[in-house]
Amino acid sequence: MLHATSPRFAAAGWIVVVLCVTVLAVGAASTTADGIPGERSVDIVARRYAFDPAVIRAERGDRLRLRFASLDVVHGFHLEGYDIDVTVEPLRREVHVRRGAGPLESVSEVTFVADRPGKFRFRCSKTCGAMHPFMTGELIVGPNRLLHGSSAAALGLLVGGLAWAWSLAGREESS
Amino acid sequence: MTRTPPAAGRGLDLLATLRPLRWLAHQRWFPLAVVAPMLLVFSALLVTGFVGTPVGNRNGLVVAVWILWWFLLIAVLVPVAGRAWCAACPIPIFGDWLQRGTLLGVRLRSGAPGESGATLGRNRYSGLGRRWPRALSNLWLQTAGFLLLAAFSAVLLTSPLATALTLAAMLVAATVLAAVFRQRSFCRYLCPVGGFLGLYSMPAPLAVRARDAAVCASCRDKGCVAGNERGWGCPWLVHPSRLDRNNSCGLCLECLRTCPHGNMSVFLRAPLSDRRLAGYDEAWKAFVMLALALAYSAVYLGPWGALKDAANVAEARDWSPFLAYAGALALGALVVLPAAFLGAAWLGRRLTSIQSSPRGLFLAGASALVPFGLLAWIAFSVPLVFGNGSYVLAAASDPLGSGWDLFGTAGLPWTPVLPQWIPWLQAALVLAGQAAAFWTGWMESRSLLGATRRAVIGFAPTAMLITGATWTLLWLYTG
C-alpha cells in the first residue's frame, strides 16, 4: 500500500514536480514563439482512404482557404477542434459546409482563421468504404505546445527519474 | 469450512471486507450467471456478422467488438481487474461443458476399474484429457497467432464477415481442443486474446491469492489443484496456492470454492505489483504488443494513406504492399525492438561490470514494457471510441443495417466526442506509461542488482530507449 514515506510515494511526488515544471516552462516559452499571421490556400484532394495533402501546417492566426475535390465517391471533411464539416462530391468544385450547429452552405472554398494552436485531425465524415473510420489527415497549427510540452515532460521524467533513483540508491548504500 | 484470517502484505482482502461478494464468489452458479448472458450476446452478434450489412461501421458486430468491447477491455477491465474478461468469455463454455458433462455440477472419479473419461485429481472429465505439449506450454503460439491476426487487422476491423469467422473459429477451436487436451489448454496456450490479457493483467490491482502460504503448505486436501466435491481442480492449470503473479489466473474463482480452509481470496493491492517476467516468451509478447501499438497508431490514426492502402489488402487486392507491411510489422516486433532492448541490456551490463548474462537485465527492461505497452494501447484506443462511439448508438438501433430503428438512434449522425481533448488525453496516458515503465523496470533492476547505484546505471540505457518510444508515440499523437 502507499505510505507517505514509501519510495513509491516519493517517486510519484518527483514525477508530479518534474511534469509540472517542464510543461509550464515549455508552455511559457512557446507562447512567445508565434510567427506573423498570413493567408494560405490549400487544395485538398480526397480519395478512399486518404487526403492529399495529408498534413496541413499553419501558424496561429493564419487564414486558411481550403478548396476540395474528390477522386472517387462522396467524402466528408470534419475538422476537429474547429467544428467544420464539409461534404465533397466527385466532379464538383462546390462543396457543402456546416460550421457547428449553423446552416448548411454551398461554397467553392472554405475559409477560417487557424486561431487555435496544436494538432487537429480532419476525418472523413461520410461513410465511403471499409476503411472510412480511419480516413484522416492533420492540421498542425504552430506553435504546437502540446508536443513541445509533452516531449519536455518525457525528457524530464527520464532525467528526474534517474536522478531520484540515483539519490535514493546513494542513501540506501550509505545506510 | 473454516476461513483463514487475512494475511498482511497482500493488500485489501475484498472477500473478507465485502460479505455479499464472498457469498457470490462461493456459489457454483456464479460463473455461469456471468457467462450465459455473454453467450447470448455473442451468439446474436455472430449472427449479425454473418447476415448483417457488410459495411463495418454500420454492422452491430464490428462496432460492438472493435469499438465498445475493445475499449472497455483494454482501458477499463484489464487495468483494473486483469483477466476478469476470461471469467466472462463465452468462447470456452462448450468445451467446459464437453469436458465436465455438466454446466453447474461437479463430477468425481469413482476409482472403479475401467472408469470412462479422464481423471485428473479427484475430478472426472470427458474427452481424452491429454497433457498440452510441454514445448508449447508458453506464449509463443499465442504471440504468433496474435501477430498473424494483427497483420490482417484492417480486414478484421472493417469486415463483419471476417470478424464473425474469426470468432466462430475460436469457438470451434476451443471446443475441439477441450475434447483432446485437459481443462483450459486453449485459453492458456492458444487464445490470441488470452496471451496479451495475461501479460497486461500484471499491473492490475485485482488479484486472486492465498491468504496464508503456511496454510497451503500444510494442506493435505489440495482441492484447488485436485478438485473435490465442491468444485473442479484449477481449470487454468496453475497451482492457486502458489500464485504470485496474475498472468495465468483466469479469475474463475474455482479455487475459492474448492479450498477447504477458505484460504483463497480476491485482493485489491497497489497497481504495478506484479513485475517479474518469467521468460523470453513473455518478453517477446511485450515487444510484439508495443510494436503493434506503435504500428497501429501510425496506420489507423496517422494521415498516411499509403500505409492504410498496404494494410487494406482485402479491398486493394494488392499483395505486394501488404506483404511488405506485414513483413515490416513482424520484423519490427520480433527482431528490431527486441534487438534494441537486448543492446540496452548489454550496455547496462557493460556499464555496471556485472559478470552474469544480460538475460536478467533484458527481462527487467522488457518488464518495463508491460505497463508502458498497456497505456500505449489505451492511448491508441481513446480516439477509436471518442471518435467512433456514435456508430455504436446507431448500430444498436439497427445492428443488421436493414432499416430498423429499435431505440430511435439509427439515424444518429456521426458525432465525435471531445475531439480537441483527445491528443491531451493521449499525451497524459503515454507519459503515465513512461513513468510506470520506469518504476517497473527500475524495481526489477533493483531486485537483480540490489538497491545500489549500479541498478540505476544498469537500467539507464533501457530507460533511454523507453523515452525514445515515448517520444515516438507523443509525436504520432500530438506532433
Tab-separated table of N, CA, C and O in Angstrom, chain A residues 1 7-8 11 15 19 47-51 54-55 78 80-81 85 119-121 123-125 127 129-138 140 144 146-147 150-151 153-155 157-158 161-162 164-173, chain B residues 11 55 57-58 154 157-158 270-272 275 300-303 305-306 308-309 312 315 383-384 387-388 391 414 416 419-420 423-424 426-427 431 434-435 438-439 442 446 451-453 456-457 460 463-464 467 470-471 474-479:
chain	number	residue	atom	x	y	z
A	1	MET	N	0.837	-1.198	0.000
A	1	MET	CA	0.000	0.000	0.000
A	1	MET	C	0.871	1.246	0.000
A	1	MET	O	2.053	1.193	0.337
A	7	PRO	N	9.018	4.629	-1.103
A	7	PRO	CA	9.658	5.085	-2.336
A	7	PRO	C	8.640	5.376	-3.428
A	7	PRO	O	8.798	6.284	-4.215
A	8	ARG	N	7.551	4.589	-3.445
A	8	ARG	CA	6.536	4.789	-4.479
A	8	ARG	C	5.906	6.181	-4.347
A	8	ARG	O	5.669	6.877	-5.318
A	11	ALA	N	8.446	8.710	-5.429
A	11	ALA	CA	8.556	8.698	-6.891
A	11	ALA	C	7.396	9.450	-7.519
A	11	ALA	O	7.582	10.245	-8.453
A	15	ILE	N	7.629	12.715	-9.899
A	15	ILE	CA	7.021	12.736	-11.238
A	15	ILE	C	6.130	13.960	-11.407
A	15	ILE	O	6.204	14.672	-12.405
A	19	LEU	N	6.917	16.890	-14.089
A	19	LEU	CA	5.942	17.157	-15.142
A	19	LEU	C	5.475	18.606	-15.102
A	19	LEU	O	5.425	19.278	-16.136
A	47	ARG	N	-9.613	10.915	-51.562
A	47	ARG	CA	-9.837	9.631	-52.235
A	47	ARG	C	-9.894	8.576	-51.152
A	47	ARG	O	-9.476	8.824	-50.020
A	48	ARG	N	-10.472	7.412	-51.489
A	48	ARG	CA	-10.549	6.360	-50.490
A	48	ARG	C	-9.136	5.869	-50.177
A	48	ARG	O	-8.462	5.386	-51.082
A	49	TYR	N	-8.522	5.939	-49.065
A	49	TYR	CA	-8.933	6.427	-47.768
A	49	TYR	C	-7.873	7.409	-47.289
A	49	TYR	O	-7.210	7.181	-46.284
A	50	ALA	N	-7.696	8.474	-48.074
A	50	ALA	CA	-6.651	9.438	-47.723
A	50	ALA	C	-6.997	10.811	-48.259
A	50	ALA	O	-7.775	10.949	-49.213
A	51	PHE	N	-6.421	11.814	-47.605
A	51	PHE	CA	-6.491	13.183	-48.091
A	51	PHE	C	-5.108	13.562	-48.600
A	51	PHE	O	-4.100	13.137	-48.050
A	54	ALA	N	-1.966	15.214	-46.748
A	54	ALA	CA	-2.434	14.555	-45.536
A	54	ALA	C	-2.177	15.415	-44.306
A	54	ALA	O	-2.855	15.269	-43.300
A	55	VAL	N	-1.179	16.282	-44.417
A	55	VAL	CA	-0.840	17.153	-43.281
A	55	VAL	C	-0.828	18.600	-43.772
A	55	VAL	O	-0.179	18.925	-44.765
A	78	HIS	N	-14.269	16.531	-41.775
A	78	HIS	CA	-14.662	17.082	-40.475
A	78	HIS	C	-13.400	17.503	-39.747
A	78	HIS	O	-12.549	16.668	-39.431
A	80	GLU	N	-11.690	18.531	-36.602
A	80	GLU	CA	-11.880	18.514	-35.154
A	80	GLU	C	-11.313	19.791	-34.541
A	80	GLU	O	-10.337	20.339	-35.023
A	81	GLY	N	-11.918	20.243	-33.487
A	81	GLY	CA	-11.432	21.439	-32.794
A	81	GLY	C	-11.982	22.721	-33.389
A	81	GLY	O	-12.098	23.730	-32.702
A	85	ASP	N	-17.591	21.005	-40.896
A	85	ASP	CA	-17.901	19.752	-41.580
A	85	ASP	C	-18.245	20.044	-43.041
A	85	ASP	O	-19.177	20.796	-43.329
A	119	LYS	N	-2.491	20.202	-32.687
A	119	LYS	CA	-2.745	19.273	-33.792
A	119	LYS	C	-4.227	18.916	-33.807
A	119	LYS	O	-4.794	18.545	-32.782
A	120	PHE	N	-4.840	19.057	-34.956
A	120	PHE	CA	-6.263	18.755	-35.102
A	120	PHE	C	-6.429	17.774	-36.254
A	120	PHE	O	-5.928	18.012	-37.347
A	121	ARG	N	-7.132	16.690	-35.981
A	121	ARG	CA	-7.348	15.716	-37.066
A	121	ARG	C	-8.520	16.172	-37.904
A	121	ARG	O	-9.497	16.735	-37.403
A	123	ARG	N	-11.192	14.294	-40.534
A	123	ARG	CA	-11.611	12.923	-40.824
A	123	ARG	C	-12.752	12.931	-41.811
A	123	ARG	O	-13.539	13.872	-41.859
A	124	CYS	N	-12.829	11.876	-42.578
A	124	CYS	CA	-13.962	11.730	-43.484
A	124	CYS	C	-15.217	11.488	-42.639
A	124	CYS	O	-15.205	10.659	-41.734
A	125	SER	N	-16.255	12.238	-42.901
A	125	SER	CA	-17.470	12.113	-42.097
A	125	SER	C	-18.623	11.494	-42.876
A	125	SER	O	-19.750	11.436	-42.383
A	127	THR	N	-19.642	7.943	-44.764
A	127	THR	CA	-19.174	6.571	-44.950
A	127	THR	C	-18.811	6.330	-46.414
A	127	THR	O	-19.653	6.457	-47.299
A	129	GLY	N	-16.489	3.642	-47.442
A	129	GLY	CA	-15.966	2.312	-47.723
A	129	GLY	C	-15.458	1.668	-46.447
A	129	GLY	O	-15.655	2.200	-45.343
A	130	ALA	N	-14.791	0.530	-46.617
A	130	ALA	CA	-14.396	-0.274	-45.454
A	130	ALA	C	-13.515	0.505	-44.470
A	130	ALA	O	-13.742	0.473	-43.263
A	131	MET	N	-12.524	1.211	-44.971
A	131	MET	CA	-11.569	1.887	-44.080
A	131	MET	C	-11.993	3.319	-43.752
A	131	MET	O	-11.168	4.101	-43.266
A	132	HIS	N	-13.239	3.625	-44.019
A	132	HIS	CA	-13.716	5.003	-43.784
A	132	HIS	C	-13.394	5.563	-42.392
A	132	HIS	O	-12.919	6.698	-42.287
A	133	PRO	N	-13.597	4.772	-41.304
A	133	PRO	CA	-13.337	5.365	-39.987
A	133	PRO	C	-11.877	5.778	-39.785
A	133	PRO	O	-11.570	6.510	-38.856
A	134	PHE	N	-10.995	5.293	-40.653
A	134	PHE	CA	-9.572	5.594	-40.469
A	134	PHE	C	-9.037	6.572	-41.518
A	134	PHE	O	-7.832	6.762	-41.641
A	135	MET	N	-9.942	7.175	-42.288
A	135	MET	CA	-9.517	8.154	-43.298
A	135	MET	C	-9.328	9.503	-42.602
A	135	MET	O	-10.293	10.210	-42.327
A	136	THR	N	-8.094	9.802	-42.311
A	136	THR	CA	-7.808	11.006	-41.515
A	136	THR	C	-6.662	11.811	-42.125
A	136	THR	O	-5.895	11.309	-42.941
A	137	GLY	N	-6.585	13.062	-41.730
A	137	GLY	CA	-5.457	13.925	-42.035
A	137	GLY	C	-5.205	14.807	-40.823
A	137	GLY	O	-5.896	14.665	-39.799
A	138	GLU	N	-4.251	15.693	-40.919
A	138	GLU	CA	-3.902	16.504	-39.745
A	138	GLU	C	-3.707	17.964	-40.119
A	138	GLU	O	-3.060	18.268	-41.127
A	140	ILE	N	-1.862	21.022	-38.428
A	140	ILE	CA	-0.951	21.334	-37.320
A	140	ILE	C	-0.743	22.843	-37.290
A	140	ILE	O	-0.199	23.427	-38.230
A	144	ASN	N	3.103	24.210	-31.568
A	144	ASN	CA	2.457	23.010	-31.036
A	144	ASN	C	2.906	22.795	-29.585
A	144	ASN	O	3.808	22.030	-29.305
A	146	LEU	N	1.515	21.340	-27.133
A	146	LEU	CA	1.313	20.016	-26.533
A	146	LEU	C	2.488	19.100	-26.859
A	146	LEU	O	2.996	18.399	-25.977
A	147	LEU	N	2.936	19.131	-28.122
A	147	LEU	CA	4.075	18.288	-28.479
A	147	LEU	C	5.327	18.735	-27.729
A	147	LEU	O	6.045	17.908	-27.157
A	150	SER	N	4.877	17.997	-23.902
A	150	SER	CA	4.903	16.576	-23.530
A	150	SER	C	6.267	15.961	-23.813
A	150	SER	O	6.723	15.088	-23.067
A	151	SER	N	6.949	16.438	-24.876
A	151	SER	CA	8.302	15.928	-25.145
A	151	SER	C	9.238	16.329	-24.010
A	151	SER	O	10.066	15.522	-23.554
A	153	ALA	N	8.356	16.942	-21.004
A	153	ALA	CA	7.971	16.169	-19.822
A	153	ALA	C	8.573	14.769	-19.876
A	153	ALA	O	9.020	14.238	-18.852
A	154	ALA	N	8.601	14.167	-21.091
A	154	ALA	CA	9.195	12.833	-21.234
A	154	ALA	C	10.679	12.873	-20.885
A	154	ALA	O	11.198	11.997	-20.182
A	155	LEU	N	11.339	13.914	-21.377
A	155	LEU	CA	12.764	14.068	-21.072
A	155	LEU	C	12.955	14.336	-19.580
A	155	LEU	O	13.868	13.793	-18.941
A	157	LEU	N	11.027	13.367	-17.202
A	157	LEU	CA	10.793	12.117	-16.464
A	157	LEU	C	12.041	11.249	-16.475
A	157	LEU	O	12.381	10.625	-15.467
A	158	LEU	N	12.718	11.221	-17.630
A	158	LEU	CA	13.936	10.410	-17.731
A	158	LEU	C	15.002	10.946	-16.781
A	158	LEU	O	15.535	10.208	-15.940
A	161	GLY	N	13.707	11.015	-13.098
A	161	GLY	CA	13.570	9.659	-12.582
A	161	GLY	C	14.912	9.043	-12.244
A	161	GLY	O	15.098	8.454	-11.179
A	162	LEU	N	15.869	9.205	-13.166
A	162	LEU	CA	17.201	8.639	-12.918
A	162	LEU	C	17.876	9.362	-11.750
A	162	LEU	O	18.539	8.730	-10.914
A	164	TRP	N	16.394	10.842	-9.233
A	164	TRP	CA	15.735	10.414	-7.993
A	164	TRP	C	16.233	9.025	-7.578
A	164	TRP	O	16.570	8.798	-6.410
A	165	ALA	N	16.275	8.101	-8.555
A	165	ALA	CA	16.721	6.746	-8.245
A	165	ALA	C	18.180	6.752	-7.778
A	165	ALA	O	18.566	6.018	-6.866
A	166	TRP	N	18.978	7.622	-8.407
A	166	TRP	CA	20.403	7.726	-8.061
A	166	TRP	C	20.562	8.193	-6.610
A	166	TRP	O	21.338	7.617	-5.840
A	167	SER	N	19.816	9.232	-6.252
A	167	SER	CA	19.955	9.772	-4.893
A	167	SER	C	19.405	8.778	-3.869
A	167	SER	O	19.990	8.591	-2.806
A	168	LEU	N	18.305	8.104	-4.210
A	168	LEU	CA	17.737	7.117	-3.284
A	168	LEU	C	18.707	5.952	-3.084
A	168	LEU	O	18.944	5.510	-1.950
A	169	ALA	N	19.294	5.486	-4.198
A	169	ALA	CA	20.245	4.372	-4.104
A	169	ALA	C	21.465	4.795	-3.294
A	169	ALA	O	22.007	4.005	-2.506
A	170	GLY	N	21.900	6.041	-3.478
A	170	GLY	CA	23.050	6.542	-2.718
A	170	GLY	C	22.755	6.532	-1.223
A	170	GLY	O	23.587	6.113	-0.415
A	171	ARG	N	21.538	6.973	-0.871
A	171	ARG	CA	21.163	6.991	0.554
A	171	ARG	C	21.110	5.570	1.105
A	171	ARG	O	21.569	5.299	2.207
A	172	GLU	N	20.568	4.661	0.298
A	172	GLU	CA	20.452	3.274	0.763
A	172	GLU	C	21.820	2.614	0.877
A	172	GLU	O	22.056	1.819	1.779
A	173	GLU	N	22.716	2.961	-0.053
A	173	GLU	CA	24.080	2.400	0.002
A	173	GLU	C	24.800	2.877	1.255
A	173	GLU	O	25.473	2.102	1.936
B	11	GLY	N	-2.486	-6.821	0.363
B	11	GLY	CA	-3.420	-5.761	0.009
B	11	GLY	C	-4.729	-5.953	0.744
B	11	GLY	O	-4.807	-6.710	1.726
B	55	VAL	N	-21.082	-3.288	-44.387
B	55	VAL	CA	-20.420	-2.020	-44.053
B	55	VAL	C	-20.050	-2.048	-42.572
B	55	VAL	O	-20.919	-2.048	-41.706
B	57	ASN	N	-18.785	-0.042	-40.185
B	57	ASN	CA	-19.207	0.908	-39.160
B	57	ASN	C	-20.726	1.002	-39.032
B	57	ASN	O	-21.224	1.786	-38.236
B	58	ARG	N	-21.445	0.192	-39.790
B	58	ARG	CA	-22.901	0.119	-39.646
B	58	ARG	C	-23.337	-1.249	-39.124
B	58	ARG	O	-24.530	-1.483	-38.927
B	154	ALA	N	-6.707	-4.772	-40.603
B	154	ALA	CA	-7.560	-3.866	-41.384
B	154	ALA	C	-8.794	-4.608	-41.890
B	154	ALA	O	-9.889	-4.044	-41.971
B	157	LEU	N	-10.988	-5.398	-38.626
B	157	LEU	CA	-11.634	-4.216	-38.049
B	157	LEU	C	-12.782	-3.690	-38.902
B	157	LEU	O	-13.658	-2.994	-38.395
B	158	THR	N	-12.751	-3.999	-40.175
B	158	THR	CA	-13.724	-3.376	-41.067
B	158	THR	C	-14.722	-4.358	-41.680
B	158	THR	O	-15.737	-3.926	-42.209
B	270	ALA	N	-1.777	-2.495	-4.528
B	270	ALA	CA	-1.258	-1.356	-5.286
B	270	ALA	C	-1.051	-1.771	-6.741
B	270	ALA	O	-0.622	-2.903	-7.004
B	271	PRO	N	-1.341	-0.892	-7.702
B	271	PRO	CA	-1.051	-1.227	-9.096
B	271	PRO	C	0.452	-1.461	-9.276
B	271	PRO	O	1.250	-1.030	-8.454
B	272	LEU	N	0.803	-2.134	-10.355
B	272	LEU	CA	2.205	-2.428	-10.711
B	272	LEU	C	2.873	-3.363	-9.711
B	272	LEU	O	4.081	-3.348	-9.554
B	275	ARG	N	5.680	-7.637	-11.340
B	275	ARG	CA	6.631	-7.035	-12.275
B	275	ARG	C	7.505	-8.048	-12.995
B	275	ARG	O	7.985	-7.793	-14.083
B	300	TYR	N	-3.667	3.499	-38.347
B	300	TYR	CA	-5.088	3.823	-38.187
B	300	TYR	C	-5.354	5.255	-37.718
B	300	TYR	O	-6.425	5.794	-37.976
B	301	LEU	N	-4.398	5.832	-36.994
B	301	LEU	CA	-4.616	7.193	-36.516
B	301	LEU	C	-3.822	8.210	-37.319
B	301	LEU	O	-4.106	9.398	-37.273
B	302	GLY	N	-2.815	7.743	-38.039
B	302	GLY	CA	-1.964	8.654	-38.794
B	302	GLY	C	-2.600	9.069	-40.110
B	302	GLY	O	-3.624	8.516	-40.520
B	303	PRO	N	-2.001	10.051	-40.775
B	303	PRO	CA	-2.596	10.577	-42.005
B	303	PRO	C	-2.105	9.877	-43.279
B	303	PRO	O	-2.461	10.302	-44.366
B	305	GLY	N	-1.967	7.679	-46.184
B	305	GLY	CA	-2.851	6.835	-46.986
B	305	GLY	C	-2.162	5.592	-47.508
B	305	GLY	O	-2.780	4.530	-47.611
B	306	ALA	N	-0.870	5.692	-47.817
B	306	ALA	CA	-0.148	4.538	-48.358
B	306	ALA	C	-0.123	3.396	-47.348
B	306	ALA	O	-0.228	2.218	-47.725
B	308	LYS	N	-2.404	2.825	-45.040
B	308	LYS	CA	-3.760	2.261	-44.980
B	308	LYS	C	-4.004	1.371	-46.207
B	308	LYS	O	-4.611	0.305	-46.099
B	309	ASP	N	-3.531	1.817	-47.365
B	309	ASP	CA	-3.697	1.019	-48.583
B	309	ASP	C	-2.973	-0.319	-48.459
B	309	ASP	O	-3.489	-1.362	-48.872
B	312	ASN	N	-4.834	-2.593	-46.076
B	312	ASN	CA	-6.193	-2.909	-46.514
B	312	ASN	C	-6.182	-3.863	-47.708
B	312	ASN	O	-6.700	-3.558	-48.779
B	315	GLU	N	-9.501	-5.043	-49.787
B	315	GLU	CA	-10.134	-4.160	-50.758
B	315	GLU	C	-9.178	-3.823	-51.896
B	315	GLU	O	-9.550	-3.816	-53.065
B	383	PRO	N	-9.021	7.513	-29.237
B	383	PRO	CA	-9.710	8.139	-30.370
B	383	PRO	C	-10.681	7.209	-31.070
B	383	PRO	O	-11.643	7.674	-31.700
B	384	LEU	N	-10.443	5.901	-30.966
B	384	LEU	CA	-11.366	4.965	-31.620
B	384	LEU	C	-12.749	5.065	-30.994
B	384	LEU	O	-13.766	5.072	-31.695
B	387	GLY	N	-13.931	9.008	-31.092
B	387	GLY	CA	-14.223	9.422	-32.460
B	387	GLY	C	-15.345	8.636	-33.094
B	387	GLY	O	-16.141	9.180	-33.866
B	388	ASN	N	-15.426	7.339	-32.774
B	388	ASN	CA	-16.379	6.479	-33.478
B	388	ASN	C	-17.487	5.943	-32.591
B	388	ASN	O	-18.280	5.100	-33.019
B	391	TYR	N	-21.125	5.543	-33.677
B	391	TYR	CA	-21.517	4.398	-34.510
B	391	TYR	C	-22.173	3.306	-33.668
B	391	TYR	O	-23.024	2.563	-34.149
B	414	TRP	N	-22.822	10.817	-37.428
B	414	TRP	CA	-21.502	10.583	-36.821
B	414	TRP	C	-21.110	11.821	-36.018
B	414	TRP	O	-21.103	12.936	-36.533
B	416	PRO	N	-18.181	12.980	-33.281
B	416	PRO	CA	-17.027	12.731	-32.408
B	416	PRO	C	-17.213	13.425	-31.061
B	416	PRO	O	-17.824	14.493	-30.988
B	419	PRO	N	-13.266	15.950	-29.408
B	419	PRO	CA	-12.076	15.641	-30.220
B	419	PRO	C	-10.869	16.494	-29.868
B	419	PRO	O	-9.724	16.023	-29.962
B	420	GLN	N	-11.098	17.748	-29.427
B	420	GLN	CA	-9.955	18.616	-29.150
B	420	GLN	C	-9.165	18.174	-27.921
B	420	GLN	O	-8.030	18.579	-27.732
B	423	PRO	N	-5.851	14.467	-28.069
B	423	PRO	CA	-4.382	14.456	-28.003
B	423	PRO	C	-3.851	14.714	-26.589
B	423	PRO	O	-2.836	14.132	-26.195
B	424	TRP	N	-4.528	15.557	-25.826
B	424	TRP	CA	-4.097	15.825	-24.446
B	424	TRP	C	-4.213	14.564	-23.598
B	424	TRP	O	-3.316	14.236	-22.825
B	426	GLN	N	-4.257	11.511	-24.733
B	426	GLN	CA	-3.273	10.537	-25.209
B	426	GLN	C	-1.884	10.849	-24.655
B	426	GLN	O	-1.159	9.943	-24.222
B	427	ALA	N	-1.510	12.132	-24.674
B	427	ALA	CA	-0.191	12.516	-24.155
B	427	ALA	C	-0.081	12.158	-22.673
B	427	ALA	O	0.945	11.620	-22.224
B	431	LEU	N	2.647	9.507	-21.109
B	431	LEU	CA	3.593	9.912	-20.064
B	431	LEU	C	3.387	9.082	-18.791
B	431	LEU	O	4.364	8.713	-18.124
B	434	GLN	N	5.139	5.936	-19.409
B	434	GLN	CA	6.590	6.077	-19.262
B	434	GLN	C	6.976	6.019	-17.778
B	434	GLN	O	7.916	5.314	-17.394
B	435	ALA	N	6.219	6.739	-16.956
B	435	ALA	CA	6.510	6.746	-15.519
B	435	ALA	C	6.342	5.342	-14.928
B	435	ALA	O	7.186	4.876	-14.153
B	438	PHE	N	9.254	3.185	-15.978
B	438	PHE	CA	10.468	3.464	-15.205
B	438	PHE	C	10.402	2.793	-13.836
B	438	PHE	O	11.358	2.190	-13.377
B	439	TRP	N	9.244	2.921	-13.203
B	439	TRP	CA	9.085	2.325	-11.878
B	439	TRP	C	9.286	0.808	-11.951
B	439	TRP	O	10.065	0.223	-11.191
B	442	TRP	N	12.926	-0.173	-13.077
B	442	TRP	CA	13.927	0.123	-12.056
B	442	TRP	C	13.793	-0.825	-10.866
B	442	TRP	O	14.787	-1.298	-10.313
B	446	ARG	N	16.598	-3.274	-9.581
B	446	ARG	CA	16.991	-3.280	-8.159
B	446	ARG	C	16.982	-4.692	-7.593
B	446	ARG	O	17.878	-5.078	-6.841
B	451	ALA	N	19.786	-2.660	-4.098
B	451	ALA	CA	19.394	-1.250	-4.013
B	451	ALA	C	20.639	-0.380	-4.098
B	451	ALA	O	21.039	0.281	-3.139
B	452	THR	N	21.270	-0.412	-5.251
B	452	THR	CA	22.536	0.299	-5.416
B	452	THR	C	22.470	1.204	-6.643
B	452	THR	O	21.562	1.100	-7.460
B	453	ARG	N	23.493	2.050	-6.728
B	453	ARG	CA	23.565	2.922	-7.902
B	453	ARG	C	23.860	2.105	-9.163
B	453	ARG	O	23.573	2.548	-10.273
B	456	VAL	N	20.743	1.585	-10.965
B	456	VAL	CA	20.307	2.753	-11.741
B	456	VAL	C	21.064	2.796	-13.069
B	456	VAL	O	20.466	2.998	-14.140
B	457	ILE	N	22.378	2.569	-12.993
B	457	ILE	CA	23.193	2.601	-14.216
B	457	ILE	C	22.770	1.469	-15.154
B	457	ILE	O	22.643	1.652	-16.368
B	460	ALA	N	19.629	2.465	-16.904
B	460	ALA	CA	19.619	3.754	-17.624
B	460	ALA	C	19.497	3.599	-19.154
B	460	ALA	O	18.676	4.305	-19.771
B	463	ALA	N	16.014	2.827	-19.950
B	463	ALA	CA	15.154	3.993	-19.689
B	463	ALA	C	15.219	4.972	-20.864
B	463	ALA	O	14.206	5.578	-21.227
B	464	MET	N	16.406	5.099	-21.455
B	464	MET	CA	16.534	5.997	-22.613
B	464	MET	C	15.746	5.449	-23.804
B	464	MET	O	15.098	6.202	-24.538
B	467	THR	N	12.193	6.147	-23.279
B	467	THR	CA	11.920	7.561	-23.551
B	467	THR	C	11.801	7.793	-25.060
B	467	THR	O	10.944	8.568	-25.508
B	470	THR	N	8.492	6.604	-26.018
B	470	THR	CA	7.508	7.580	-25.523
B	470	THR	C	7.406	8.751	-26.493
B	470	THR	O	6.305	9.175	-26.869
B	471	TRP	N	8.570	9.242	-26.904
B	471	TRP	CA	8.557	10.394	-27.796
B	471	TRP	C	7.911	10.037	-29.147
B	471	TRP	O	7.165	10.843	-29.716
B	474	LEU	N	4.295	10.168	-28.626
B	474	LEU	CA	3.852	11.560	-28.465
B	474	LEU	C	3.812	12.264	-29.809
B	474	LEU	O	2.887	13.031	-30.110
B	475	TRP	N	4.826	11.984	-30.627
B	475	TRP	CA	4.863	12.599	-31.959
B	475	TRP	C	3.696	12.113	-32.814
B	475	TRP	O	3.039	12.898	-33.514
B	476	LEU	N	3.405	10.816	-32.743
B	476	LEU	CA	2.284	10.276	-33.518
B	476	LEU	C	0.951	10.869	-33.064
B	476	LEU	O	0.067	11.126	-33.879
B	477	TYR	N	0.798	11.096	-31.766
B	477	TYR	CA	-0.487	11.561	-31.248
B	477	TYR	C	-0.634	13.080	-31.249
B	477	TYR	O	-1.737	13.590	-31.397
B	478	THR	N	0.474	13.777	-31.046
B	478	THR	CA	0.335	15.227	-30.872
B	478	THR	C	1.151	16.039	-31.869
B	478	THR	O	0.974	17.252	-31.949
B	479	GLY	N	2.078	15.403	-32.598
B	479	GLY	CA	3.017	16.164	-33.424
B	479	GLY	C	2.558	16.391	-34.849
B	479	GLY	O	1.541	15.895	-35.267
